[in-house]
């Protein structure tokens, strides 16, 4: 019960104080024009009590219209355990199918507010070896809603959703919230340096586990190319999380818009 109260408290404060999560560890509802293709990756190096685990996803996003998106994520994973090398190695991870639909948009002078419905299916193509976020080998279905408000001076957003894993005990509530701060004046073509402050809250009701994470990131966008890096660490983890308790998480990403 204590874990549920902590999670709900973080969720409420995050939704009040930061309504939009930046695009490094979180999602955002701002979409580009129709027939746009985005190729991206976000390498994750996760250091835990049980070892170091890496996920390198290839992500292809396509916007059939200005308010819809379809994508496929194909990750490669690497496992390095501390207590045994029996399962060390590189494997295909869980392939993901993403779809988003923007159902609300209100634009103002140099500002916009948008809402998106999000669905993410994970196929059991990976190994059930490491942390939940790296590879699970279990079918999963995530449904969420993303809210974003952006101006030329800042961006704020939040994502709230529930992940269902039939036949497993890893069902999970998720909250991602954050704040983005541009450091350079807006120009065209794009030449921007952004700071990101991000929070992630997760509660697994069956396992009675709660995690609250914070990520500090920086992003540089030049024309159609974007480079980004973030360091993530735990603010709170319940005692029931043992072997894969997070120590630190390094994320390195890039994307290109066609």
C-alpha positions as a LaTeX table, in Angstrom:
\begin{tabular}{lrrr}
\hline
Residue & $x$ (\AA) & $y$ (\AA) & $z$ (\AA) \\
\hline
Unk1 & 0.00 & 0.00 & 0.00 \\
Unk2 & 2.87 & 2.37 & 0.81 \\
Unk3 & 4.29 & 1.87 & $-2.69$ \\
Unk4 & 0.94 & 2.72 & $-4.32$ \\
Unk5 & 0.66 & 5.95 & $-2.29$ \\
Unk6 & 4.21 & 7.01 & $-3.30$ \\
Unk7 & 3.50 & 6.30 & $-6.96$ \\
Unk8 & 0.19 & 8.22 & $-6.97$ \\
Unk9 & 1.81 & 11.19 & $-5.22$ \\
Unk10 & 4.55 & 11.41 & $-7.86$ \\
Unk11 & 1.95 & 11.05 & $-10.62$ \\
Unk12 & $-0.20$ & 13.91 & $-9.31$ \\
Unk13 & 2.70 & 16.32 & $-8.80$ \\
Unk14 & 4.14 & 15.48 & $-12.23$ \\
Unk15 & 0.85 & 16.10 & $-14.04$ \\
Unk16 & 0.40 & 19.43 & $-12.26$ \\
Unk17 & 3.97 & 20.68 & $-12.62$ \\
Unk18 & 5.16 & 19.17 & $-15.90$ \\
Unk19 & 2.68 & 18.27 & $-18.56$ \\
Unk20 & 4.98 & 17.26 & $-21.42$ \\
Unk21 & 7.80 & 14.75 & $-21.54$ \\
Unk22 & 10.68 & 15.57 & $-23.88$ \\
Unk23 & 11.55 & 13.14 & $-26.70$ \\
Unk24 & 14.57 & 11.36 & $-25.19$ \\
Unk25 & 13.08 & 8.95 & $-22.65$ \\
Unk26 & 9.46 & 9.98 & $-23.22$ \\
Unk27 & 7.10 & 10.51 & $-26.13$ \\
Unk28 & 5.49 & 13.67 & $-27.48$ \\
Unk29 & 2.29 & 14.40 & $-29.42$ \\
Unk30 & 3.81 & 16.89 & $-31.86$ \\
Unk31 & 3.71 & 15.29 & $-35.32$ \\
Unk32 & 5.31 & 16.27 & $-38.62$ \\
Unk33 & 3.68 & 16.46 & $-42.05$ \\
Unk34 & 2.05 & 13.57 & $-43.89$ \\
Unk35 & 4.24 & 11.04 & $-45.75$ \\
Unk36 & 7.19 & 11.90 & $-43.50$ \\
Unk37 & 9.64 & 9.09 & $-42.66$ \\
Unk38 & 11.85 & 9.18 & $-39.56$ \\
Unk39 & 14.71 & 6.75 & $-38.98$ \\
Unk40 & 15.97 & 6.77 & $-35.40$ \\
Unk41 & 17.68 & 4.83 & $-32.65$ \\
Unk42 & 18.07 & 5.22 & $-28.90$ \\
Unk43 & 20.78 & 2.98 & $-27.47$ \\
Unk44 & 20.24 & 2.13 & $-23.80$ \\
Unk45 & 23.08 & 0.93 & $-21.55$ \\
Unk46 & 21.49 & $-0.24$ & $-18.30$ \\
Unk47 & 23.73 & $-0.93$ & $-15.28$ \\
Unk48 & 21.99 & $-2.99$ & $-12.59$ \\
Unk49 & 22.84 & $-5.06$ & $-9.52$ \\
Unk50 & 22.73 & $-8.17$ & $-11.74$ \\
Unk51 & 24.88 & $-6.94$ & $-14.62$ \\
Unk52 & 25.03 & $-4.57$ & $-17.57$ \\
Unk53 & 22.47 & $-4.84$ & $-20.36$ \\
Unk54 & 22.33 & $-2.99$ & $-23.68$ \\
Unk55 & 19.50 & $-2.44$ & $-26.16$ \\
Unk56 & 20.13 & $-0.95$ & $-29.61$ \\
Unk57 & 16.83 & $-0.49$ & $-31.47$ \\
Unk58 & 16.38 & 0.31 & $-35.15$ \\
Unk59 & 13.19 & 2.39 & $-35.38$ \\
Unk60 & 11.38 & 3.31 & $-38.60$ \\
Unk61 & 8.47 & 5.77 & $-38.25$ \\
Unk62 & 6.02 & 6.69 & $-41.03$ \\
Unk63 & 3.32 & 9.37 & $-40.90$ \\
Unk64 & 0.54 & 8.47 & $-43.40$ \\
Unk65 & $-1.15$ & 11.74 & $-42.39$ \\
Unk66 & $-0.33$ & 14.75 & $-40.21$ \\
Unk67 & $-2.28$ & 13.26 & $-37.28$ \\
Unk68 & $-1.29$ & 9.56 & $-37.45$ \\
Unk69 & 1.88 & 7.51 & $-37.12$ \\
Unk70 & 2.89 & 3.88 & $-37.68$ \\
Unk71 & 6.26 & 2.45 & $-36.67$ \\
Unk72 & 8.29 & $-0.70$ & $-36.18$ \\
Unk73 & 11.09 & $-1.09$ & $-33.60$ \\
Unk74 & 13.63 & $-3.90$ & $-34.06$ \\
Unk75 & 16.14 & $-4.06$ & $-31.15$ \\
Unk76 & 19.38 & $-5.93$ & $-30.68$ \\
Unk77 & 20.25 & $-6.71$ & $-27.07$ \\
Unk78 & 23.45 & $-7.62$ & $-25.22$ \\
Unk79 & 23.65 & $-9.32$ & $-21.81$ \\
Unk80 & 26.60 & $-9.19$ & $-19.41$ \\
Unk81 & 25.74 & $-10.83$ & $-16.07$ \\
Unk82 & 27.82 & $-10.38$ & $-12.91$ \\
Unk83 & 27.18 & $-13.75$ & $-11.30$ \\
Unk84 & 27.42 & $-16.02$ & $-14.36$ \\
Unk85 & 28.43 & $-15.84$ & $-18.02$ \\
Unk86 & 26.18 & $-18.73$ & $-19.11$ \\
Unk87 & 23.69 & $-16.44$ & $-20.85$ \\
Unk88 & 26.09 & $-13.67$ & $-21.85$ \\
Unk89 & 25.80 & $-12.69$ & $-25.49$ \\
Unk90 & 23.85 & $-10.73$ & $-28.08$ \\
Unk91 & 20.29 & $-11.56$ & $-29.15$ \\
Unk92 & 17.33 & $-10.15$ & $-31.03$ \\
Unk93 & 15.06 & $-8.31$ & $-28.61$ \\
Unk94 & 11.28 & $-7.95$ & $-28.49$ \\
Unk95 & 10.03 & $-6.37$ & $-31.74$ \\
Unk96 & 7.62 & $-3.48$ & $-31.19$ \\
Unk97 & 4.74 & $-2.17$ & $-33.33$ \\
Unk98 & 3.76 & 1.43 & $-32.55$ \\
Unk99 & 0.69 & 3.41 & $-33.64$ \\
Unk100 & $-0.43$ & 6.91 & $-32.64$ \\
Unk101 & $-3.44$ & 9.07 & $-33.46$ \\
Unk102 & $-3.65$ & 12.78 & $-32.67$ \\
Unk103 & $-7.28$ & 13.54 & $-31.74$ \\
Unk104 & $-6.91$ & 17.06 & $-30.36$ \\
Unk105 & $-4.97$ & 20.12 & $-31.52$ \\
Unk106 & $-5.24$ & 23.74 & $-30.48$ \\
Unk107 & $-2.73$ & 26.21 & $-31.92$ \\
Unk108 & $-2.07$ & 29.73 & $-30.70$ \\
Unk109 & 0.52 & 32.40 & $-31.38$ \\
Unk110 & 3.89 & 30.59 & $-31.07$ \\
Unk111 & 2.29 & 27.81 & $-28.98$ \\
Unk112 & 0.36 & 24.57 & $-29.42$ \\
Unk113 & $-1.43$ & 21.97 & $-27.27$ \\
Unk114 & $-2.03$ & 18.46 & $-28.58$ \\
Unk115 & $-3.35$ & 15.09 & $-27.37$ \\
Unk116 & $-2.45$ & 11.69 & $-28.80$ \\
Unk117 & $-3.72$ & 8.14 & $-28.28$ \\
Unk118 & $-0.89$ & 5.62 & $-28.32$ \\
Unk119 & $-0.75$ & 1.84 & $-28.78$ \\
Unk120 & 2.43 & $-0.24$ & $-28.55$ \\
Unk121 & 2.56 & $-4.00$ & $-29.12$ \\
Unk122 & 5.61 & $-6.03$ & $-28.09$ \\
Unk123 & 6.11 & $-9.39$ & $-29.78$ \\
Unk124 & 7.85 & $-12.24$ & $-27.86$ \\
Unk125 & 10.91 & $-12.39$ & $-30.12$ \\
Unk126 & 13.45 & $-11.63$ & $-27.36$ \\
Unk127 & 15.07 & $-13.61$ & $-24.56$ \\
Unk128 & 13.49 & $-13.64$ & $-21.09$ \\
Unk129 & 16.85 & $-12.97$ & $-19.44$ \\
Unk130 & 17.31 & $-9.38$ & $-18.36$ \\
Unk131 & 15.39 & $-6.39$ & $-17.02$ \\
Unk132 & 11.82 & $-5.77$ & $-18.22$ \\
Unk133 & 12.90 & $-2.74$ & $-20.23$ \\
Unk134 & 15.55 & $-4.65$ & $-22.20$ \\
Unk135 & 13.96 & $-7.96$ & $-23.19$ \\
Unk136 & 11.12 & $-10.12$ & $-21.90$ \\
Unk137 & 10.15 & $-12.76$ & $-24.44$ \\
Unk138 & 6.49 & $-12.07$ & $-23.58$ \\
Unk139 & 3.66 & $-10.59$ & $-25.62$ \\
Unk140 & 2.70 & $-7.17$ & $-24.24$ \\
Unk141 & 0.15 & $-4.50$ & $-25.15$ \\
Unk142 & 0.46 & $-0.90$ & $-23.99$ \\
Unk143 & $-2.28$ & 1.73 & $-24.26$ \\
Unk144 & $-1.68$ & 5.33 & $-23.27$ \\
Unk145 & $-2.47$ & 8.98 & $-23.81$ \\
Unk146 & 0.13 & 11.69 & $-24.43$ \\
Unk147 & $-0.49$ & 15.38 & $-23.74$ \\
Unk148 & 1.88 & 18.09 & $-24.91$ \\
Unk149 & 2.12 & 21.87 & $-24.72$ \\
Unk150 & 4.92 & 23.62 & $-26.57$ \\
Unk151 & 6.00 & 27.22 & $-27.08$ \\
Unk152 & 9.16 & 28.74 & $-28.55$ \\
Unk153 & 10.46 & 29.13 & $-24.96$ \\
Unk154 & 9.73 & 25.72 & $-23.43$ \\
Unk155 & 7.92 & 22.41 & $-23.83$ \\
Unk156 & 6.00 & 20.40 & $-21.26$ \\
Unk157 & 4.25 & 17.03 & $-21.63$ \\
Unk158 & 3.02 & 13.89 & $-19.88$ \\
Unk159 & 2.20 & 10.32 & $-20.86$ \\
Unk160 & $-0.01$ & 8.04 & $-18.80$ \\
Unk161 & $-0.82$ & 4.46 & $-19.74$ \\
Unk162 & $-1.11$ & 0.81 & $-18.77$ \\
Unk163 & 0.92 & $-2.13$ & $-20.07$ \\
Unk164 & $-0.78$ & $-5.55$ & $-20.19$ \\
Unk165 & 1.27 & $-8.77$ & $-20.30$ \\
Unk166 & $-1.07$ & $-11.79$ & $-20.59$ \\
Unk167 & 0.31 & $-14.87$ & $-18.85$ \\
Unk168 & 2.95 & $-12.89$ & $-16.95$ \\
Unk169 & 3.08 & $-10.90$ & $-13.71$ \\
Unk170 & 4.54 & $-7.72$ & $-15.19$ \\
Unk171 & 1.43 & $-5.60$ & $-15.85$ \\
Unk172 & 2.46 & $-2.00$ & $-15.26$ \\
Unk173 & 1.13 & 1.52 & $-14.82$ \\
Unk174 & 3.43 & 4.08 & $-16.45$ \\
Unk175 & 3.80 & 7.82 & $-16.14$ \\
Unk176 & 6.38 & 9.82 & $-18.10$ \\
Unk177 & 6.64 & 13.55 & $-17.58$ \\
Unk178 & 9.21 & 16.21 & $-18.26$ \\
Unk179 & 10.27 & 19.70 & $-19.26$ \\
Unk180 & 12.27 & 20.86 & $-22.29$ \\
Unk181 & 14.23 & 24.11 & $-22.38$ \\
Unk182 & 15.74 & 25.44 & $-25.66$ \\
Unk183 & 19.06 & 27.23 & $-25.20$ \\
Unk184 & 19.25 & 28.96 & $-28.60$ \\
Unk185 & 16.88 & 31.33 & $-30.38$ \\
Unk186 & 14.55 & 29.67 & $-32.93$ \\
Unk187 & 16.00 & 29.69 & $-36.45$ \\
Unk188 & 15.25 & 28.14 & $-39.83$ \\
Unk189 & 16.79 & 25.82 & $-40.87$ \\
Unk190 & 16.72 & 24.32 & $-37.39$ \\
Unk191 & 19.80 & 24.87 & $-35.25$ \\
Unk192 & 18.84 & 24.19 & $-31.64$ \\
Unk193 & 20.36 & 22.98 & $-28.38$ \\
Unk194 & 17.86 & 21.70 & $-25.79$ \\
Unk195 & 18.05 & 20.66 & $-22.15$ \\
Unk196 & 15.61 & 18.02 & $-20.91$ \\
Unk197 & 14.43 & 17.19 & $-17.38$ \\
Unk198 & 12.44 & 13.97 & $-17.29$ \\
Unk199 & 10.65 & 11.77 & $-14.76$ \\
Unk200 & 9.36 & 8.21 & $-15.13$ \\
Unk201 & 7.04 & 6.48 & $-12.65$ \\
Unk202 & 6.22 & 2.76 & $-12.89$ \\
Unk203 & 4.03 & 0.60 & $-10.66$ \\
Unk204 & 3.59 & $-3.17$ & $-11.15$ \\
Unk205 & 0.48 & $-4.11$ & $-9.12$ \\
Unk206 & 0.91 & $-7.91$ & $-9.27$ \\
Unk207 & 4.56 & $-7.82$ & $-8.19$ \\
Unk208 & 3.96 & $-4.86$ & $-5.83$ \\
Unk209 & 6.94 & $-2.99$ & $-7.28$ \\
Unk210 & 7.35 & 0.76 & $-7.72$ \\
Unk211 & 10.10 & 2.75 & $-9.40$ \\
Unk212 & 10.57 & 6.49 & $-9.84$ \\
Unk213 & 13.40 & 7.53 & $-12.17$ \\
Unk214 & 14.91 & 10.86 & $-13.21$ \\
Unk215 & 16.77 & 11.59 & $-16.45$ \\
Unk216 & 18.90 & 14.59 & $-17.35$ \\
Unk217 & 19.39 & 14.98 & $-21.07$ \\
Unk218 & 20.73 & 17.26 & $-23.77$ \\
Unk219 & 19.82 & 17.32 & $-27.45$ \\
Unk220 & 21.25 & 19.03 & $-30.52$ \\
Unk221 & 19.17 & 19.43 & $-33.68$ \\
Unk222 & 20.67 & 20.64 & $-36.95$ \\
Unk223 & 18.40 & 20.64 & $-39.99$ \\
Unk224 & 16.97 & 17.13 & $-40.37$ \\
Unk225 & 19.47 & 15.48 & $-37.99$ \\
Unk226 & 19.10 & 15.19 & $-34.22$ \\
Unk227 & 21.64 & 13.90 & $-31.67$ \\
Unk228 & 20.82 & 13.32 & $-28.01$ \\
Unk229 & 22.20 & 11.85 & $-24.81$ \\
Unk230 & 20.73 & 11.37 & $-21.33$ \\
Unk231 & 21.73 & 9.93 & $-17.96$ \\
Unk232 & 18.99 & 8.31 & $-15.89$ \\
Unk233 & 19.07 & 7.16 & $-12.27$ \\
Unk234 & 16.53 & 6.04 & $-9.64$ \\
Unk235 & 14.88 & 8.40 & $-7.16$ \\
Unk236 & 12.96 & 5.55 & $-5.52$ \\
Unk237 & 12.83 & 1.75 & $-5.90$ \\
Unk238 & 10.76 & $-0.58$ & $-3.73$ \\
Unk239 & 12.57 & $-3.23$ & $-1.70$ \\
Unk240 & 11.02 & $-6.08$ & $-3.72$ \\
Unk241 & 13.20 & $-5.15$ & $-6.71$ \\
Unk242 & 16.39 & $-7.17$ & $-6.22$ \\
Unk243 & 18.54 & $-8.63$ & $-8.99$ \\
Unk244 & 17.81 & $-6.01$ & $-11.66$ \\
Unk245 & 17.71 & $-2.98$ & $-9.36$ \\
Unk246 & 18.82 & $-0.03$ & $-11.49$ \\
Unk247 & 22.08 & 1.76 & $-10.69$ \\
Unk248 & 22.28 & 4.01 & $-13.75$ \\
Unk249 & 21.07 & 4.18 & $-17.32$ \\
Unk250 & 22.86 & 5.85 & $-20.25$ \\
Unk251 & 20.86 & 6.68 & $-23.39$ \\
Unk252 & 22.43 & 7.78 & $-26.68$ \\
Unk253 & 20.20 & 8.54 & $-29.64$ \\
Unk254 & 20.02 & 9.91 & $-33.13$ \\
Unk255 & 17.29 & 10.46 & $-35.70$ \\
Unk256 & 16.97 & 11.68 & $-39.27$ \\
Unk257 & 13.88 & 13.05 & $-41.00$ \\
Unk258 & 13.28 & 12.24 & $-44.67$ \\
\hline
\end{tabular}
